[in-house]
Short mmCIF file of C-alpha atoms and ligand atoms in Angstrom, two decimals:
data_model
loop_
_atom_site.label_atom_id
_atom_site.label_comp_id
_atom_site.label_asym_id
_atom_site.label_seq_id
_atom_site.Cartn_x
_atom_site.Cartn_y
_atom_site.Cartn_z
CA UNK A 298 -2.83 25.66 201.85
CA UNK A 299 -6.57 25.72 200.88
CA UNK A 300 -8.73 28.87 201.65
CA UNK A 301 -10.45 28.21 204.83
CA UNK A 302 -12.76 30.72 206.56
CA UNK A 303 -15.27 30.08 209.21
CA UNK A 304 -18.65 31.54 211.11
CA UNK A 305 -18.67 31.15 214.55
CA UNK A 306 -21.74 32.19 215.91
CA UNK A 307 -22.85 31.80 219.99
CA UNK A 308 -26.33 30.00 219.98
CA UNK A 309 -27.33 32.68 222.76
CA UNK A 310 -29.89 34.03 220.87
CA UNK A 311 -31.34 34.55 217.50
CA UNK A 312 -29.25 35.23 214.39
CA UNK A 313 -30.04 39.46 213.03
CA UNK A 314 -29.02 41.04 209.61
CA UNK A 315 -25.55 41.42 211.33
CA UNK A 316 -24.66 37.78 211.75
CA UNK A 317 -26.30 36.82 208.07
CA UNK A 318 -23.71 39.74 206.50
CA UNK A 319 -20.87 38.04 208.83
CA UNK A 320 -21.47 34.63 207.36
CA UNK A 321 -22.47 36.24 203.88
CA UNK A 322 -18.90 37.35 203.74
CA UNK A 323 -17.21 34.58 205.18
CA UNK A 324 -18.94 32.33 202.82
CA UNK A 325 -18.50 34.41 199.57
CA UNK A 326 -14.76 34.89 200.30
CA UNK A 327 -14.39 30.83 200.53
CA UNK A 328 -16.75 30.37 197.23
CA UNK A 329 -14.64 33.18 195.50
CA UNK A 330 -11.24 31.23 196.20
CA UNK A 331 -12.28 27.76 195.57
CA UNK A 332 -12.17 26.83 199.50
CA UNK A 333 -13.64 25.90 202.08
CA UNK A 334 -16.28 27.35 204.55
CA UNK A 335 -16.98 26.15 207.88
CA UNK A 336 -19.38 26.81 210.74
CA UNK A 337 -18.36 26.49 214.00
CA UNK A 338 -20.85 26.80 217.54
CA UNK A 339 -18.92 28.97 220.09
CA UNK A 340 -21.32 27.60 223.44
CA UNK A 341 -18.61 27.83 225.61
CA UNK A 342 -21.05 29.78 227.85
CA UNK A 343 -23.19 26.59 228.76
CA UNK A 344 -25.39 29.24 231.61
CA UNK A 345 -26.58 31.18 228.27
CA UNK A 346 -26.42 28.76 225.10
CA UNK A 347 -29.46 26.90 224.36
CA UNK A 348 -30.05 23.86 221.76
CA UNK A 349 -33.14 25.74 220.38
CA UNK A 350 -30.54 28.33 219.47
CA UNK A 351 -28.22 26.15 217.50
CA UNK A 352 -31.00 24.96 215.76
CA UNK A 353 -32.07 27.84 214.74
CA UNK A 354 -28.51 28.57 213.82
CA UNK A 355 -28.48 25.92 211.14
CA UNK A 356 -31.96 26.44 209.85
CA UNK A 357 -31.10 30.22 209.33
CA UNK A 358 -27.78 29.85 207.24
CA UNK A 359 -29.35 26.78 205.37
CA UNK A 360 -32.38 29.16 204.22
CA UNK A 361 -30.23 32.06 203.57
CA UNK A 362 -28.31 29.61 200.88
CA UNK A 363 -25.39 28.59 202.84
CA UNK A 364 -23.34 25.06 203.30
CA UNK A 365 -20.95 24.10 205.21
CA UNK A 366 -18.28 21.91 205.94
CA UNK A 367 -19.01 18.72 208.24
CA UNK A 368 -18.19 17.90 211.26
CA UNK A 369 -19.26 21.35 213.10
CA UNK A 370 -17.16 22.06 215.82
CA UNK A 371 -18.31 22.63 219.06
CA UNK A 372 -16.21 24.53 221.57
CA UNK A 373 -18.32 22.46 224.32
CA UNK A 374 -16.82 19.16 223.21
CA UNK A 375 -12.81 21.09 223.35
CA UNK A 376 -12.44 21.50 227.20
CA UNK A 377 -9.92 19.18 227.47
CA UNK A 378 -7.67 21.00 224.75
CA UNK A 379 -8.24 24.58 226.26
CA UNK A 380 -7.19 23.21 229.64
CA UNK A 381 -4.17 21.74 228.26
CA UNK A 382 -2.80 24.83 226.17
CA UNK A 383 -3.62 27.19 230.08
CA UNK A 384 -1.40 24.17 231.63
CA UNK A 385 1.18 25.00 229.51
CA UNK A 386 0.50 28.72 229.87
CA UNK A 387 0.93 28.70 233.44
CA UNK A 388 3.87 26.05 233.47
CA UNK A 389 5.66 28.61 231.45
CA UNK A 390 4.61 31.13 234.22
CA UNK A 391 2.81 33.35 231.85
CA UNK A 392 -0.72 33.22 233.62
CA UNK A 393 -1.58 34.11 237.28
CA UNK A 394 -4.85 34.00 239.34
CA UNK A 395 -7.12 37.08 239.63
CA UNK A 396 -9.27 37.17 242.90
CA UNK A 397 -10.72 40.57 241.25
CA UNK A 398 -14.58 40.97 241.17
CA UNK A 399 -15.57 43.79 238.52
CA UNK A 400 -16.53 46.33 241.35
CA UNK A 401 -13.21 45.84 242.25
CA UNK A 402 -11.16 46.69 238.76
CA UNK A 403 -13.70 49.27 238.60
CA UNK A 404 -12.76 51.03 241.69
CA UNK A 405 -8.86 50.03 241.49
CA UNK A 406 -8.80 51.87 238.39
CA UNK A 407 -10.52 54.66 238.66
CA UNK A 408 -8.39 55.61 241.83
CA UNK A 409 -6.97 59.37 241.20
CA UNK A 410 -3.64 58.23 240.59
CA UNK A 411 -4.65 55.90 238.09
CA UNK A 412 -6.47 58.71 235.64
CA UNK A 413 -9.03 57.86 233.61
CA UNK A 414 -9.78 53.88 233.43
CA UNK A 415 -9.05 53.03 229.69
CA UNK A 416 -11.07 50.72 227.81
CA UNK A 417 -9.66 48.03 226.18
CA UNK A 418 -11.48 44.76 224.35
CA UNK A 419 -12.54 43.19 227.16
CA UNK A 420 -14.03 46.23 228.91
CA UNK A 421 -11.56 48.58 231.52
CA UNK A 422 -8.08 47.52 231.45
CA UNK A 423 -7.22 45.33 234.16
CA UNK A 424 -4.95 47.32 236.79
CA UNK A 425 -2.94 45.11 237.72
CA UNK A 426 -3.77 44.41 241.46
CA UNK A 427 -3.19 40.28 241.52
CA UNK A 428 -0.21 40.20 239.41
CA UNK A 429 2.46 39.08 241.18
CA UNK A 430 5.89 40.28 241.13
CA UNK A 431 7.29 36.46 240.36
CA UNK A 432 5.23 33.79 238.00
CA UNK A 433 3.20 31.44 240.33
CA UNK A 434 4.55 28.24 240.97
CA UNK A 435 2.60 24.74 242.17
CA UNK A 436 -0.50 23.47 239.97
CA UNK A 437 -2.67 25.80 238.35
CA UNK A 438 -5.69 26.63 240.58
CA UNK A 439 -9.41 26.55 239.33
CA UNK A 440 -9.61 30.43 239.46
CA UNK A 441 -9.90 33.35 237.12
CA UNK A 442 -6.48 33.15 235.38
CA UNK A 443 -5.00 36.18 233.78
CA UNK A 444 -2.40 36.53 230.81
CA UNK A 445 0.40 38.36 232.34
CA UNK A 446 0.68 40.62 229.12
CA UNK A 447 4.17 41.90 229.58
CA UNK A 448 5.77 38.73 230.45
CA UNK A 449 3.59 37.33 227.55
CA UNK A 450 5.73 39.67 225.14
CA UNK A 451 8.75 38.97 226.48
CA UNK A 452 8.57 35.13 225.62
CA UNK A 453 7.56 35.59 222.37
CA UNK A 454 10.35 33.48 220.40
CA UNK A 455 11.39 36.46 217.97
CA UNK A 456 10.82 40.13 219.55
CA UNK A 457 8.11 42.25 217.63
CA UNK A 458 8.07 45.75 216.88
CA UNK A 459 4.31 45.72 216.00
CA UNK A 460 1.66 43.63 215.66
CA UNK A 461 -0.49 43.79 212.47
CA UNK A 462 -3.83 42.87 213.29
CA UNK A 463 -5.43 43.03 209.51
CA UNK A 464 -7.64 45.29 207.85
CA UNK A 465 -10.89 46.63 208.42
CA UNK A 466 -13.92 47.90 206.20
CA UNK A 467 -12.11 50.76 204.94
CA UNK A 468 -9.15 48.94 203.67
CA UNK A 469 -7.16 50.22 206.36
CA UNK A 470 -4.72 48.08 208.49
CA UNK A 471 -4.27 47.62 212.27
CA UNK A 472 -0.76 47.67 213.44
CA UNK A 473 -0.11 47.80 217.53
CA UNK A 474 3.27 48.05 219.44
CA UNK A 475 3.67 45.58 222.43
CA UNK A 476 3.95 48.80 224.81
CA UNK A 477 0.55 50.02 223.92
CA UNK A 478 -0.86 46.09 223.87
CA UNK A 479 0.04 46.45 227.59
CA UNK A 480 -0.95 49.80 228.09
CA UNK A 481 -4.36 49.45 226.36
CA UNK A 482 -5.06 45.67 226.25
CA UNK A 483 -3.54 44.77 229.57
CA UNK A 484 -3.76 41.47 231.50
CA UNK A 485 -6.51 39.66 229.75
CA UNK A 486 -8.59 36.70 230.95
CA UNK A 487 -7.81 33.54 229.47
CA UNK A 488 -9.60 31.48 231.84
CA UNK A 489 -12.57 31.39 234.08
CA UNK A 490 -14.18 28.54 236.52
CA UNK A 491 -16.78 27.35 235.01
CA UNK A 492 -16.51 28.29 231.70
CA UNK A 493 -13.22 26.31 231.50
CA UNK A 494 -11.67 28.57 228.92
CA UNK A 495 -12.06 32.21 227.83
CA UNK A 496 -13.34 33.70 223.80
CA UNK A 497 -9.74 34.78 222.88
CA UNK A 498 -7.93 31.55 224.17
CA UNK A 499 -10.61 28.87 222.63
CA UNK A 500 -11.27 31.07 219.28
CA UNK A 501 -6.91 30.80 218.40
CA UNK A 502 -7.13 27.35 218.93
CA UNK A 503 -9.97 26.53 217.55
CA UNK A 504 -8.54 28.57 214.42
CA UNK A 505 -5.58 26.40 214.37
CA UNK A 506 -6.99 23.12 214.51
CA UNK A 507 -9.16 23.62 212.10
CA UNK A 508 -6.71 25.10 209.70
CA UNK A 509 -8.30 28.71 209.07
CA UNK A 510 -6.33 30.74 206.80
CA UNK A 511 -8.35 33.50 206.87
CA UNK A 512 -10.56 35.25 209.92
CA UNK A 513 -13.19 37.50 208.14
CA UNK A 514 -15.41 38.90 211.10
CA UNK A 515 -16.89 42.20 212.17
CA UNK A 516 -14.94 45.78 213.35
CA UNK A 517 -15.61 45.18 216.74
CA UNK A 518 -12.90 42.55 216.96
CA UNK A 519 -10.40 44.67 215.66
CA UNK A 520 -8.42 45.26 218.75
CA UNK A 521 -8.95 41.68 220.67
CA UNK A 522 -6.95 40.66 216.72
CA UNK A 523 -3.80 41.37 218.60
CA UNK A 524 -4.44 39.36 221.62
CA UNK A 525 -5.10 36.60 219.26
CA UNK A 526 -1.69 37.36 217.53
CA UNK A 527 0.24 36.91 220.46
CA UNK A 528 -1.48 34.10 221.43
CA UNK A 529 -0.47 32.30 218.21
CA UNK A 530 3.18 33.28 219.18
CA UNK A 531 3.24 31.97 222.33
CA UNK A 532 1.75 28.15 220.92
CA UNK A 533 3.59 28.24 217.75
CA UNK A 534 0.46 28.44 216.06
CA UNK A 535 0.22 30.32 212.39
CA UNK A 536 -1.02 33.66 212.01
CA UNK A 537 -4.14 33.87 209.53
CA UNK A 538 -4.85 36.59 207.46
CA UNK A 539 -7.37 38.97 209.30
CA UNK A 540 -10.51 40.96 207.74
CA UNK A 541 -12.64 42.80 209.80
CA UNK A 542 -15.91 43.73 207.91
CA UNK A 543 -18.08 46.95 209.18
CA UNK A 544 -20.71 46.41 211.14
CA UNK A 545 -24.91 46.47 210.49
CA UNK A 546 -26.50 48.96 212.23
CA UNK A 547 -30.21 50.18 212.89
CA UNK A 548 -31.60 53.43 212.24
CA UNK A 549 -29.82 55.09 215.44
CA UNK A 550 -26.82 53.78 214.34
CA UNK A 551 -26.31 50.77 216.95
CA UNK A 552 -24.85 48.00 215.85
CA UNK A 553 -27.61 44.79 216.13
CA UNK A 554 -27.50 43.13 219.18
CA UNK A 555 -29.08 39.52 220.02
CA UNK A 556 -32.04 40.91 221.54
CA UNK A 557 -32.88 42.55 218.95
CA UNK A 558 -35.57 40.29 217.39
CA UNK A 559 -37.15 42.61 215.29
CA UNK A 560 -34.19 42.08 212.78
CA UNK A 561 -33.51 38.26 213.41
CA UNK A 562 -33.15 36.70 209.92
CA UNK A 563 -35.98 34.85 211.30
CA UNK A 564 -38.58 37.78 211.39
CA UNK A 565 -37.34 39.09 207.73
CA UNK A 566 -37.73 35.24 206.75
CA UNK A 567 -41.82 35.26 208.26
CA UNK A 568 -42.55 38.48 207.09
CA UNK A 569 -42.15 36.51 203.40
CA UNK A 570 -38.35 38.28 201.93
CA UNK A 571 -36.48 36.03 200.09
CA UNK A 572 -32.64 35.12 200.73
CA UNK A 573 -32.04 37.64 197.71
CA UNK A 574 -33.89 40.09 199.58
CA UNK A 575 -31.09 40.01 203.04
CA UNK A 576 -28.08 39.84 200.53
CA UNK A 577 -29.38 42.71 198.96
CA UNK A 578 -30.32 44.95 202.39
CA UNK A 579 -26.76 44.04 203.89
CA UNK A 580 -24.73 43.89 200.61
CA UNK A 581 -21.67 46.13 201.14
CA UNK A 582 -22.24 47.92 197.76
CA UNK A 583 -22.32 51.78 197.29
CA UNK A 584 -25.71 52.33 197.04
CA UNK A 585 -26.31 49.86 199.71
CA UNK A 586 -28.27 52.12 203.15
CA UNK A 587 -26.14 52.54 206.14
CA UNK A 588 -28.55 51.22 208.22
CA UNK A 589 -30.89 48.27 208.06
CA UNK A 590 -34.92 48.48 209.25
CA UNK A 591 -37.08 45.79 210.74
CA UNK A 592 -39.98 44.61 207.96
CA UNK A 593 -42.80 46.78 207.78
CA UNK A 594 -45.38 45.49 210.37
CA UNK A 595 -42.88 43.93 213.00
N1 LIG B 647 -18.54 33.77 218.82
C1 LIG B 647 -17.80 34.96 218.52
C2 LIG B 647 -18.77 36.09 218.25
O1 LIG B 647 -19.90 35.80 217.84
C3 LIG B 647 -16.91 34.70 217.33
C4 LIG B 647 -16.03 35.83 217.00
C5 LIG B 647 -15.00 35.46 215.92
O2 LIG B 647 -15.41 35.32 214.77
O3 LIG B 647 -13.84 35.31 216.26
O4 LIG B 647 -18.46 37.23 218.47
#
């Protein structure tokens, strides 16, 4: 199996010193193991990606020294396949609709006897309030559809005592037990009108049909790792090897968000640093700062 890694940045905005350290390592891992490094556009979101974006996207990773493998894949152009893998989701009677608006999982979990609403990757952990006590039956509607999480871990083929989910910056791995994926992951969106499919459903495929070995992203994906996981266990798919790299932050210690133009590679780029000069503020070396500043001027 070659090495095969990929960048899949969301042409939503511009790329910042976070995304060029994202693809830096990505890219570096393939180079160091003779394989293969591919860019892929994650537009799902049609309401917030924009062409100018993508563009950018390319121009960006070209002048920061990067190549990649051709075709790029374009989640846009998969509908078809995401709808097919929720069809066989929900024939399997592992999905059900959610009629929830956020107010409402907002107030249906922060009822007193629920305690404190817990977090999980996708924001509070859903509650619970439109899954139904038997799988739906008839066709699948065009409606929020929910992974029903426990019913999810029950039809995995072999039964798991924990999920790894990889290792992060510090070396350290992530290891989850299906209990606590309920408990703290809960019934996840895989699908929503309009969008066709959701992040965690198209990113597994998309991983599998393009033959990635290895997922080398940022911390903050640490925990949605095991949703991925048990997606791959439900389709069959193989389970690549997950890094999670630490994440660039400013000089408050928030990590770089798209808005956040006065760190877009494109900013560093005008304000005349070289290539050299990003690898060198993001490189994860000892000495390297904890935080990264806009160029003097900006
Ligand atoms: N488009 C996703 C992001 O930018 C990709 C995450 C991933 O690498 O799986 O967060």
């Amino acid at each position: 199996m070659i090495f095969t890694t990929r960048f899949a940045p969301s042409p939503t905005g511009p790329l910042h010193l976070g995304h060029a350290f994202s693809a830096l390592c990505a890219h570096d891992a393939a180079d160091a193991a003779g394989g293969v490094f591919l860019l892929r556009i994650d537009d799902l979101d049609q309401s917030r990606c924009r062409p100018e974006w993508e563009a950018r996207i390319f121009a960006d990773l070209a002048w920061l020294g990067l190549a990649w493998a051709e075709p790029v894949m374009r989640q846009s152009d998969r509908l078809p396949r995401y709808r097919g893998a929720l069809g066989s989701l929900w024939e399997r009677g592992l999905l059900y609709p959610c009629r929830c608006s956020r107010a409402d999982i907002r107030a249906a979990a922060s009822a007193p006897q629920e305690g404190a609403p817990l977090h999980g990757p996708d924001g509070i952990v859903y509650p619970g309030t439109c899954r139904p006590a038997r799988p739906p039956t008839g066709p699948m509607p065009d409606l929020p559809l929910r992974l029903d999480m426990a019913r999810a871990m029950a039809a995995l083929s072999a039964p798991v005592e924990f999920i790894e989910t990889g290792t992060g910056p510090r070396g350290e791995t992530g290891r989850i037990a299906p209990h606590d994926l309920f408990f703290s992951v809960g019934d996840v969106t895989l699908a929503r009108p309009g969008l066709g499919a959701s992040y965690h459903l198209s990113v597994v495929l998309d991983d599998a049909d393009q033959n990635v070995t290895h997922v080398i992203r940022g911390h903050d994906l640490f925990d949605a790792t095991a949703i991925h996981i048990v997606l791959q266990g439900l389709f069959g798919l193989p389970v690549p090897v997950y890094r999670h790299h630490r994440l660039i932050r400013d000089e408050n210690g928030r990590r770089l968000a798209k808005r956040d133009d006065a760190r877009a590679i494109s900013t560093y780029r005008a304000a005349g640093l070289s290539p050299i000069d990003i690898r060198r503020m993001v490189a994860p070396t000892p000495d390297a700062p904890e935080h990264v500043s806009p160029p003097r001027g900006s």
